[in-house]
Each structure stands twice: as C-alpha cells, then as structure tokens.
Coordinates of C-alpha atoms and ligand atoms in Angstrom, one line a residue:
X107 CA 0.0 0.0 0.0
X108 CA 1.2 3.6 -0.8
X109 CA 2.0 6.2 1.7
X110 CA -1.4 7.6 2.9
X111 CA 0.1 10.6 3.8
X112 CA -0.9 12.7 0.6
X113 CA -4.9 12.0 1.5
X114 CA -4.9 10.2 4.9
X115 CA -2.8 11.1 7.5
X116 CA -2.7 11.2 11.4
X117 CA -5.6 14.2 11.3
X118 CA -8.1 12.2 9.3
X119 CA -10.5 10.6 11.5
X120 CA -13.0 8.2 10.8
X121 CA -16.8 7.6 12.3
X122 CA -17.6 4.4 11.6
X123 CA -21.2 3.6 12.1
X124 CA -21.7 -0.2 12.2
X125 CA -18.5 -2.1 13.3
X126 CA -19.5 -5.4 12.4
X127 CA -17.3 -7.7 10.0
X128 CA -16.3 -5.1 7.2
X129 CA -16.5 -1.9 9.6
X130 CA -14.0 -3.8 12.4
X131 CA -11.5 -5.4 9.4
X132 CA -11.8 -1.4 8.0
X133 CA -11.1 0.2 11.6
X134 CA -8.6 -2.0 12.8
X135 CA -6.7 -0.9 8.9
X136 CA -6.9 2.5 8.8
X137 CA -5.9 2.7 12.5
X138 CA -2.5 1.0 11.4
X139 CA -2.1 3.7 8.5
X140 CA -2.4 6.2 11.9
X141 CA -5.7 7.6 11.3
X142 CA -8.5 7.5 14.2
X143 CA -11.4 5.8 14.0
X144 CA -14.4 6.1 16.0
X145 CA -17.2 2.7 15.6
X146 CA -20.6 2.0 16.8
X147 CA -21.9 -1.1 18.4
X148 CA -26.1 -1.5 19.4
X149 CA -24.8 -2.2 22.6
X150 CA -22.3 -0.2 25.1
X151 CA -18.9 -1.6 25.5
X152 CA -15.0 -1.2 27.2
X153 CA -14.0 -0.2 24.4
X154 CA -12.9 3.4 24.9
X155 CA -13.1 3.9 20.6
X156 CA -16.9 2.6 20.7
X157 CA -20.0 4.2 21.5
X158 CA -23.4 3.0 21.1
X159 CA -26.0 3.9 18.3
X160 CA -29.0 1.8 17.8
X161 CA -31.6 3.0 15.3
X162 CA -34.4 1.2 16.7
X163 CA -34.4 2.2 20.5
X164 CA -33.5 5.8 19.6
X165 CA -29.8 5.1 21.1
X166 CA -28.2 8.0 19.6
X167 CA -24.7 8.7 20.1
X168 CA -23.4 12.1 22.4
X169 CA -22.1 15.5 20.6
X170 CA -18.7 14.6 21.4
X171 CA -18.5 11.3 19.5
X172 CA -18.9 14.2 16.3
X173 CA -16.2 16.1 17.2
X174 CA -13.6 16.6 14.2
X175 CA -14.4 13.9 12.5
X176 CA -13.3 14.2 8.2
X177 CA -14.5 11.0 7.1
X178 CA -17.7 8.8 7.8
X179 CA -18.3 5.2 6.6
X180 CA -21.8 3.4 7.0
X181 CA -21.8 -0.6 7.1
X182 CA -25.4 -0.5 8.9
X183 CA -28.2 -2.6 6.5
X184 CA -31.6 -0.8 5.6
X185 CA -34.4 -0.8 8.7
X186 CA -37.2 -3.1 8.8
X187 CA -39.3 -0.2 6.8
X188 CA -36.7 0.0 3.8
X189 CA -35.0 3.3 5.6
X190 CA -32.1 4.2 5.9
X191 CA -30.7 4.0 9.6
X192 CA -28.5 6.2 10.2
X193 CA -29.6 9.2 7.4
X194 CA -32.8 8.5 10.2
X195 CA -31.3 9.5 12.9
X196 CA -28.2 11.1 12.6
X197 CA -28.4 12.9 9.0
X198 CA -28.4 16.7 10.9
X199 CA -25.4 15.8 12.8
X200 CA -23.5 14.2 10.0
X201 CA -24.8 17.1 7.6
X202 CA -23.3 19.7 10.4
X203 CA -19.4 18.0 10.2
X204 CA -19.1 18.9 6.1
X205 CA -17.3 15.6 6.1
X206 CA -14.6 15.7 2.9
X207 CA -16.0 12.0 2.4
X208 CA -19.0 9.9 3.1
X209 CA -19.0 5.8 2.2
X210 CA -21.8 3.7 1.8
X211 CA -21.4 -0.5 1.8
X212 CA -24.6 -1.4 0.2
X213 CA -25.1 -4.8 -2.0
X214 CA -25.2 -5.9 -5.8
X215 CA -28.8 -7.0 -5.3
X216 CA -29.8 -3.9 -6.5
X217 CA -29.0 -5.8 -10.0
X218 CA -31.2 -8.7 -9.3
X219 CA -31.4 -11.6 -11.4
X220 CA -29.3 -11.3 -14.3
X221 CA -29.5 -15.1 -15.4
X222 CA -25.7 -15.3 -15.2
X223 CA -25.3 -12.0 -17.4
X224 CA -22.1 -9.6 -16.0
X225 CA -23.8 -6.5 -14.8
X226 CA -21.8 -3.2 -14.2
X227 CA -23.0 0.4 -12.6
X228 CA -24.2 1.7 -16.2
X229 CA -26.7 -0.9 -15.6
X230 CA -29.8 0.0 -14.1
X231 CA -31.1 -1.6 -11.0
X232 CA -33.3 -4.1 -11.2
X233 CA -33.9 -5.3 -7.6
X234 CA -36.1 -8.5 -7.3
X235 CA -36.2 -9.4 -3.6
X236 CA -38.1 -7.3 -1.1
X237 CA -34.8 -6.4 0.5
X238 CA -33.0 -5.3 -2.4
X239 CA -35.9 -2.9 -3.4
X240 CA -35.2 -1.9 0.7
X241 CA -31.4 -1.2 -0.1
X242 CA -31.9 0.4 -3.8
X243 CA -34.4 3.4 -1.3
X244 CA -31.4 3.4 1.3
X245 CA -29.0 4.2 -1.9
X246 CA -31.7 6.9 -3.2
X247 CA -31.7 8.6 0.0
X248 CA -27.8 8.8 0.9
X249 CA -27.9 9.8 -3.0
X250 CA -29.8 12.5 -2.4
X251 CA -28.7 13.9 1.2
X252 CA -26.6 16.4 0.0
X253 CA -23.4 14.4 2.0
X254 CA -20.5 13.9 -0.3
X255 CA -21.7 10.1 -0.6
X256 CA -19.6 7.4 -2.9
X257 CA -21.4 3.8 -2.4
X258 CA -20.1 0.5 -2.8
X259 CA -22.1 -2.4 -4.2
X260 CA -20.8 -5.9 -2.7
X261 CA -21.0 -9.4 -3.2
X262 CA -20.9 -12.4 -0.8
X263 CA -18.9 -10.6 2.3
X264 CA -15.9 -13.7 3.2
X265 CA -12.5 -13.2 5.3
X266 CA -10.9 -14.7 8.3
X267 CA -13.7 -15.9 10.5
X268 CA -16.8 -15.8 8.2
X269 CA -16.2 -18.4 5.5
X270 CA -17.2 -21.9 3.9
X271 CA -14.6 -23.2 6.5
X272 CA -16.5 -22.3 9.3
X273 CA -19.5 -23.9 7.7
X274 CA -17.7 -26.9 7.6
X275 CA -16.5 -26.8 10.8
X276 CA -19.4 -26.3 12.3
X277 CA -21.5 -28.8 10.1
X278 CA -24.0 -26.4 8.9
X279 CA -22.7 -26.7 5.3
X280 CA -25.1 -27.4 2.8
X281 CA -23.4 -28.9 -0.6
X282 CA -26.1 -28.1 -3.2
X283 CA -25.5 -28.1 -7.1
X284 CA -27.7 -26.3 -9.5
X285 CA -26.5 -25.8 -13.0
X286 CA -25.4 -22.4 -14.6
X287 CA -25.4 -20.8 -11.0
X288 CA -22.6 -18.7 -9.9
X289 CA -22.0 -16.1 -7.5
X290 CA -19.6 -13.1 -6.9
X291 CA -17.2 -12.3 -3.5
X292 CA -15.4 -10.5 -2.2
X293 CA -12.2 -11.0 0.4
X294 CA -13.0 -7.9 3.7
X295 CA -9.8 -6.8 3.2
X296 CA -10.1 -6.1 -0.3
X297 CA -13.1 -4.2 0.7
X298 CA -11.1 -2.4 2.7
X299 CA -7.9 -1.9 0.8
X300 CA -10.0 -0.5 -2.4
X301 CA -11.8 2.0 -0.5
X302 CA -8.6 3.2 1.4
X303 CA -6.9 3.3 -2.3
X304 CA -10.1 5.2 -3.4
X305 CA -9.8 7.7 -0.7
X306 CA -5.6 7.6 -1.4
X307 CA -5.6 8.7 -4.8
X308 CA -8.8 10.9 -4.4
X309 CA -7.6 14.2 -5.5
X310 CA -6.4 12.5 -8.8
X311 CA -9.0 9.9 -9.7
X312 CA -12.3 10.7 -11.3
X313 CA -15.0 10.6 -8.1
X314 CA -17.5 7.9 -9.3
X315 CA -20.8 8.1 -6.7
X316 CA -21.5 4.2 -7.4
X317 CA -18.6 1.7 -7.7
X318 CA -18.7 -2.4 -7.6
X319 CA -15.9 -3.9 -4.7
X320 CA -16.5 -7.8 -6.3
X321 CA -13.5 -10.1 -6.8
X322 CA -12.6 -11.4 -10.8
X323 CA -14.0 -15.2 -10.5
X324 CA -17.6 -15.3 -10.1
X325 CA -18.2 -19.1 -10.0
X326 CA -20.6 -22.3 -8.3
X327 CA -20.9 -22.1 -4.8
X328 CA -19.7 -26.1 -5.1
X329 CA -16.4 -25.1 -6.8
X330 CA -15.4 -23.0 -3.5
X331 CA -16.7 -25.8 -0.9
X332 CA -14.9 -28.5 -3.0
X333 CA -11.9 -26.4 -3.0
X334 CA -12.0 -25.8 1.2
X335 CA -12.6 -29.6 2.0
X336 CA -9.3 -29.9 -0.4
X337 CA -7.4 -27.8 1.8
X338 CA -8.7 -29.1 5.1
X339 CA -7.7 -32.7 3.3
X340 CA -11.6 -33.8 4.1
X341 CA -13.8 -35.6 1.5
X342 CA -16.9 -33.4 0.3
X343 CA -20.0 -34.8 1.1
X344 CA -21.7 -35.9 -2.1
X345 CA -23.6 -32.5 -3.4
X346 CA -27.3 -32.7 -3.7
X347 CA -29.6 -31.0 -6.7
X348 CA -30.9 -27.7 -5.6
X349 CA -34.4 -29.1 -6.7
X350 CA -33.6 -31.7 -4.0
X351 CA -32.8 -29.5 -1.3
X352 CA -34.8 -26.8 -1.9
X353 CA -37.5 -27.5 0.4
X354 CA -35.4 -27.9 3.6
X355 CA -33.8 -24.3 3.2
X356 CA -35.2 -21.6 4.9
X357 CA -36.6 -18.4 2.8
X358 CA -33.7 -16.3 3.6
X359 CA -31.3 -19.5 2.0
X360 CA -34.1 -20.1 -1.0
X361 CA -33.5 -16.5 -1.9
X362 CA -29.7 -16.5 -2.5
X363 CA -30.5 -19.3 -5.1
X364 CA -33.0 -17.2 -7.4
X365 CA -30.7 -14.5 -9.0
X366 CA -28.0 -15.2 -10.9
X367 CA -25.0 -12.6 -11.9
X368 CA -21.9 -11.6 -12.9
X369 CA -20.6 -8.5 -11.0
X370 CA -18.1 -6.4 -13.0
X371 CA -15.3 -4.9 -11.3
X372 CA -13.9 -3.3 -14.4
X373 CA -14.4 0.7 -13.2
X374 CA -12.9 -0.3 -9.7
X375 CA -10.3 -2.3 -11.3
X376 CA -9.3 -1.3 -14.5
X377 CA -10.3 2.6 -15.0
X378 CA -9.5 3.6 -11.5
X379 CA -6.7 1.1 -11.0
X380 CA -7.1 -0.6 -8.2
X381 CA -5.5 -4.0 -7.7
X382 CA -7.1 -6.8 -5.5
X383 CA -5.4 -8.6 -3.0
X384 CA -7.4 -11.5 -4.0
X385 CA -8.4 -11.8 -7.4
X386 CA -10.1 -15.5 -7.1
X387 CA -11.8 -17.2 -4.3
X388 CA -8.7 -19.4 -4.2
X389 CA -6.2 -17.1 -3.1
X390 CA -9.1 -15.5 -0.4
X391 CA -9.6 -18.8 0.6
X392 CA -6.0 -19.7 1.6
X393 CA -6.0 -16.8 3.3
X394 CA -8.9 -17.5 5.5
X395 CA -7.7 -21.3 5.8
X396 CA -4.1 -19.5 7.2
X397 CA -5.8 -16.9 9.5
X398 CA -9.1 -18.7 10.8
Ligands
NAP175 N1 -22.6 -10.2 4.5 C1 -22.6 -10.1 3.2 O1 -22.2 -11.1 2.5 C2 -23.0 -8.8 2.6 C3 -23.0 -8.7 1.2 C4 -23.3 -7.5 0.5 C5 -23.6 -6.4 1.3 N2 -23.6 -6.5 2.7 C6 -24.0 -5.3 3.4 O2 -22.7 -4.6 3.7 C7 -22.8 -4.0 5.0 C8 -21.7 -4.6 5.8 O3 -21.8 -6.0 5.9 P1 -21.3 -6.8 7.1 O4 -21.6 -8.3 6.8 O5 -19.9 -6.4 7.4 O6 -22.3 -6.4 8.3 P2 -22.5 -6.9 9.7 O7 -21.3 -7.7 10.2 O8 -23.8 -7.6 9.8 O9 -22.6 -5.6 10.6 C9 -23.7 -4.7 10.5 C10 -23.5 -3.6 11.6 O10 -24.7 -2.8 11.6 C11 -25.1 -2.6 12.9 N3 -26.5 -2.3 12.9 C12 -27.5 -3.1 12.4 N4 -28.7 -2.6 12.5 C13 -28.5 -1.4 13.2 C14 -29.3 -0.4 13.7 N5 -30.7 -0.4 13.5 N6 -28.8 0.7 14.3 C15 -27.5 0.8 14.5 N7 -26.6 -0.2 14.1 C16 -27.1 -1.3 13.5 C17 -24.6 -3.8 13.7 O11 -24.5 -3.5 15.0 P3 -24.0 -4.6 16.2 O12 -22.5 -4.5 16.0 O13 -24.4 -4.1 17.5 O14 -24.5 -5.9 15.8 C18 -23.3 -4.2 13.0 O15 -22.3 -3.4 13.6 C19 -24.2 -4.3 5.5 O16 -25.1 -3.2 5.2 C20 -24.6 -5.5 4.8 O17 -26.0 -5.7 4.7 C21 -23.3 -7.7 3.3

C-alpha cells in the first residue's frame, strides 16, 4: 500500500457507524495507517473507541462522538421499513461535520437476477427481492442527502472468521449443485484496501458516486466448498440437486439461489486502478484457511 500521507494522514479521523465484519476489518486498517477511527456497536462496550447507536431504541450517540471527524463510513443494512438507519437518525449531525467524504457499503442485489449476465454500474437496478428494493431506497436517500456520498455495491462478504470453512467446521454446510449458477465475492480486506486506495488517490482519480468492490471469478458455490474440504484434506459430502434441497432451506437460503449474476469490477479495477489482493476465491480462501 502507498504512503497515505498525501490523502490520509494522522488528522483524518474516521466515524464508523456499524462495526460489524467489514467496519471492524476497516477500523482495525486505517488505525494502522495512523488515522483514528471512532465505531458504533447496538450495545455499550469497554472499548474506549466505541459508542453505542441503535436506530431502533433511539440510542443515539453524544455530541462529542462528532467532534472533528473528516471522514464517515456506513456498514449498517436498511431498517425493517426500507429506511435508511442512520440518514434517520443522525443525517443533521453528519450534515453539520461537512465531512470531505462519506462511504456507503450497500449490496449488488440492487442488480437482481441477471440469469448469469455480468452487470456493471451503467446498468440499471433491477432489484427483485423485497430487501433489495429496501437497499436500492437506502441508496436513493444517501444519494440525495446532500453528504458527499460514494457507495459501494458488494457481493458475498468472506475473510478470516466468516467463511465456507467455518461452515464446515461447524456442520451447517449445505453442498447443493444447481447448473449455470454462480455467485460473486469479495475477500474484507479487499473491501477495505479499495476503498482506502479510493480515498488515497482521491484528489487524482475521477469521483465515481457508485462503484462495484467484487473479486474477478464469479463461480458455483460447489467449486469454492470443493476447494475448502481440499485444503482441510476432508472428503466433500456428495452435493445434492438444488431441486432436491430446496424445500429444507429456509426463505432467507431459497432466496440466494433465485438470481444469478456476474458483478463487473472493471471501473474499480481497471479505470481507477485498483489491484485486488485477491483476485479468485482461491487465493481469499487460503488466506482464510491461514488466518481462521
Ligand atoms: N454479509 C454479506 O455477505 C454482505 C454482502 C453484501 C452487502 N452486505 C452489506 O454490507 C454492509 C456490511 O456488511 P457486514 O456483513 O460487514 O455487516 P455486519 O457484520 O452484519 O454488521 C452490521 C453492523 O450494523 C449494525 N446495525 C445493524 N442494525 C443497526 C441499527 N438499526 N442501528 C445501529 N446499528 C445497526 C450492527 O450492530 P452490532 O455490532 O451491534 O450488531 C453491525 O455493527 C451491511 O449493510 C450488509 O447488509 C453484506
């Protein structure tokens, strides 16, 4: 990673609402590149950089915690109505800072069901599930707030911790085939890593409001479970048809298995240069199977 000093340096300090899996890999970075960062929990905690915000219980977060902060990044999912958390609550403080930059993590669902097709940002939304139409009003209304708002569409969320290996280890895998069906990732730290290039080279890249964080490989969901039980020198279970197993999975589980996409990574990755840590669920893999 280049010097951050140009961009980010020791004065840039970072309110990070949500500090879940991709706000605590995200925190944890740009404290190393000496940066301070600031997170929520729901619930209050020792640690002295957390403070609690909770949407639903109107647990909102002193005048202090606003104090010079330059930079906010939201990882906190649409409410149960299809609104935006924290533009909710806290849109008059965070309007009051002038932050020099605002991130969204929001989800390539907005694309819906592309039958395997690639889909980039030029393509319109097309959300199909009742969440996705929930996130695609979140986007419209950070869109619109007036902050200085770039979002980022993700895939499948994996890294150290959170993976097919802990599936495995903890027998709730489910080895299902269905033909033609792939899905997109992306490694947290490449999450992570683009954004902090993003913000690096900021005053000499092209600011693009919408940009796809997805890895180059979509592929089956079986490729990347065979490929963990090969590391972990296991035998995969035989898989079954997805006709087969359909009726034992739960809504939420059914859902994942109705759209089918590509997601591009061409404007992250090609116009505005970034390069991923992990291009391919292999290498990501690896690095999970080293670090979980
Ligand atoms: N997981 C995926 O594969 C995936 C894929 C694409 C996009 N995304 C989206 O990307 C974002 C980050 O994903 P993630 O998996 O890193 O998220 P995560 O681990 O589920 O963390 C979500 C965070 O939001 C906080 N939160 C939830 N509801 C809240 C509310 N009403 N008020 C205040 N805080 C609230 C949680 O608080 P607590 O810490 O107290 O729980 C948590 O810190 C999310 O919006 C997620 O929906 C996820």
């Amino acid at each position: 990673m280049k010097n951050p000093a140009s961009s980010l340096n020791n004065k840039s300090k970072f309110l990070i609402l949500g500090c879940g899996f991709s706000g605590s890999f995200f925190a944890k970075t740009i404290r190393k590149l000496g940066c301070t960062a600031l997170t929520s929990s729901r619930s209050e905690n020792e640690d002295p950089n957390s403070f609690a915000f909770n949407s639903e219980n109107g647990k909102i977060p002193n005048k202090k915690v606003f104090d010079g902060i330059t930079h906010v990044l939201s990882c906190i999912p649409p409410d149960k109505n299809g609104n935006d958390p924290v533009l909710g609550s806290l849109k008059k403080q965070l309007k009051n800072l002038s932050p020099e930059w605002v991130g969204y993590l929001s989800t390539t669902g907005v694309y819906g069901n592309t039958k395997g097709d690639w889909v980039s940002e030029i393509d319109q939304p097309n959300p199909y599930q009742n969440r996705s139409h929930k996130r695609l009003n979140c986007e419209k209304e950070w869109l619109e707030s007036g902050l200085p708002v770039q979002i980022f569409r993700l895939p499948g969320i994996y890294g150290p911790g959170r993976s097919t290996f802990e599936a495995i280890r903890t027998k709730k895998i489910r080895v299902i085939s269905k033909k033609n069906q792939v899905f997109s990732r992306i490694h947290v730290a490449d999450i992570t890593n683009a954004i902090i290039y993003l913000l690096q080279n900021k005053n000499s890249l092209e600011f693009h409001r919408i940009i796809n964080i997805a890895d180059d490989e979509p592929c089956s969901q079986i490729e990347v479970i065979q490929y963990c039980y090969d590391l972990l020198g296991l035998k995969m279970p035989k898989p079954i048809l997805f006709e087969d197993a359909k009726k034992e999975l739960s809504p939420m589980a059914q859902s994942f298995w109705i759209e089918n996409r590509r997601v591009s990574n061409k404007l992250l990755c090609k116009t505005l240069g970034y390069k991923l840590i992990y291009k391919n669920y292999k290498l990501g893999l690896k690095n999970c199977y080293l670090n979980s």
